[in-house]
Amino acid sequence: LGVDFALTTSCYDPDRSGRACGRCDACVLRRRGFDELGWPDPASIRPDPDLVRAEDRTEVGSEHPER
């Protein structure tokens, strides 16, 4: 089709910059479609605030060395 999928959106609730939420039905269906094709989705998806990256986690007590 020659479509630049980075210029498309399916999200019901994009943020002000146009990044997809990644959670709505349309985002889930889009992700499933790209997954089934084996293609990466080039759409910009905003970070999920409920997820914490492993490198951002702190071990309990690591900020206070044992005395």
PDB file of C-alpha atoms in Angstrom:
ATOM      1  CA  LEU A   1       0.000   0.000   0.000  1.00  0.00           C
ATOM      2  CA  GLY A   2       2.948   2.339   0.478  1.00  0.00           C
ATOM      3  CA  VAL A   3       1.493   3.802   3.674  1.00  0.00           C
ATOM      4  CA  ASP A   4       3.833   5.415   6.203  1.00  0.00           C
ATOM      5  CA  PHE A   5       2.233   3.925   9.316  1.00  0.00           C
ATOM      6  CA  ALA A   6       4.212   6.326  11.520  1.00  0.00           C
ATOM      7  CA  LEU A   7       1.843   9.018  10.235  1.00  0.00           C
ATOM      8  CA  THR A   8      -1.292   7.090  11.205  1.00  0.00           C
ATOM      9  CA  THR A   9      -3.116   6.817  14.496  1.00  0.00           C
ATOM     10  CA  SER A  10      -5.898   4.639  15.835  1.00  0.00           C
ATOM     11  CA  CYS A  11      -6.061   5.896  19.421  1.00  0.00           C
ATOM     12  CA  TYR A  12      -9.305   7.121  20.967  1.00  0.00           C
ATOM     13  CA  ASP A  13      -7.403   9.210  23.540  1.00  0.00           C
ATOM     14  CA  PRO A  14      -4.080  10.538  22.197  1.00  0.00           C
ATOM     15  CA  ASP A  15      -2.213  13.145  24.240  1.00  0.00           C
ATOM     16  CA  ARG A  16      -1.742  16.717  23.017  1.00  0.00           C
ATOM     17  CA  SER A  17       1.351  15.766  21.023  1.00  0.00           C
ATOM     18  CA  GLY A  18      -0.545  12.942  19.286  1.00  0.00           C
ATOM     19  CA  ARG A  19       1.048  10.011  21.113  1.00  0.00           C
ATOM     20  CA  ALA A  20      -1.278   7.042  21.460  1.00  0.00           C
ATOM     21  CA  CYS A  21      -2.409   5.864  24.902  1.00  0.00           C
ATOM     22  CA  GLY A  22      -1.570   2.214  24.201  1.00  0.00           C
ATOM     23  CA  ARG A  23      -4.537   1.046  26.283  1.00  0.00           C
ATOM     24  CA  CYS A  24      -7.790   1.791  24.437  1.00  0.00           C
ATOM     25  CA  ASP A  25      -9.503  -0.808  22.227  1.00  0.00           C
ATOM     26  CA  ALA A  26      -8.167   0.823  19.062  1.00  0.00           C
ATOM     27  CA  CYS A  27      -4.570   0.771  20.355  1.00  0.00           C
ATOM     28  CA  VAL A  28      -4.893  -2.871  21.410  1.00  0.00           C
ATOM     29  CA  LEU A  29      -6.315  -3.886  18.010  1.00  0.00           C
ATOM     30  CA  ARG A  30      -3.595  -1.953  16.182  1.00  0.00           C
ATOM     31  CA  ARG A  31      -0.848  -3.566  18.280  1.00  0.00           C
ATOM     32  CA  ARG A  32      -2.350  -7.018  17.663  1.00  0.00           C
ATOM     33  CA  GLY A  33      -2.437  -6.358  13.911  1.00  0.00           C
ATOM     34  CA  PHE A  34       1.216  -5.311  13.786  1.00  0.00           C
ATOM     35  CA  ASP A  35       2.172  -8.268  16.002  1.00  0.00           C
ATOM     36  CA  GLU A  36       0.378 -10.703  13.679  1.00  0.00           C
ATOM     37  CA  LEU A  37       2.270  -9.243  10.707  1.00  0.00           C
ATOM     38  CA  GLY A  38       5.527  -9.416  12.626  1.00  0.00           C
ATOM     39  CA  TRP A  39       6.073  -5.690  12.080  1.00  0.00           C
ATOM     40  CA  PRO A  40       7.018  -3.131  14.713  1.00  0.00           C
ATOM     41  CA  ASP A  41       4.395  -0.433  15.187  1.00  0.00           C
ATOM     42  CA  PRO A  42       6.073   2.886  14.402  1.00  0.00           C
ATOM     43  CA  ALA A  43       3.381   4.866  16.236  1.00  0.00           C
ATOM     44  CA  SER A  44       4.488   6.965  19.161  1.00  0.00           C
ATOM     45  CA  ILE A  45       2.932   5.578  22.330  1.00  0.00           C
ATOM     46  CA  ARG A  46       3.131   7.582  25.531  1.00  0.00           C
ATOM     47  CA  PRO A  47       4.789   5.919  28.534  1.00  0.00           C
ATOM     48  CA  ASP A  48       2.502   3.988  30.845  1.00  0.00           C
ATOM     49  CA  PRO A  49       2.633   5.717  34.251  1.00  0.00           C
ATOM     50  CA  ASP A  50       1.629   2.455  35.951  1.00  0.00           C
ATOM     51  CA  LEU A  51       4.793   0.731  34.780  1.00  0.00           C
ATOM     52  CA  VAL A  52       8.186   1.325  36.322  1.00  0.00           C
ATOM     53  CA  ARG A  53      11.301   0.544  34.334  1.00  0.00           C
ATOM     54  CA  ALA A  54      13.692  -1.876  36.026  1.00  0.00           C
ATOM     55  CA  GLU A  55      16.528   0.663  35.892  1.00  0.00           C
ATOM     56  CA  ASP A  56      14.340   3.190  37.743  1.00  0.00           C
ATOM     57  CA  ARG A  57      13.677   0.851  40.661  1.00  0.00           C
ATOM     58  CA  THR A  58      15.646   1.105  43.868  1.00  0.00           C
ATOM     59  CA  GLU A  59      16.286  -1.872  46.070  1.00  0.00           C
ATOM     60  CA  VAL A  60      14.759  -1.474  49.499  1.00  0.00           C
ATOM     61  CA  GLY A  61      17.418  -0.102  51.800  1.00  0.00           C
ATOM     62  CA  SER A  62      19.966   0.532  49.036  1.00  0.00           C
ATOM     63  CA  GLU A  63      19.802   4.264  49.553  1.00  0.00           C
ATOM     64  CA  HIS A  64      20.810   3.746  53.197  1.00  0.00           C
ATOM     65  CA  PRO A  65      23.909   1.553  53.603  1.00  0.00           C
ATOM     66  CA  GLU A  66      23.938  -0.719  56.599  1.00  0.00           C
ATOM     67  CA  ARG A  67      25.677   0.705  59.625  1.00  0.00           C
TER      68      ARG A  67
END
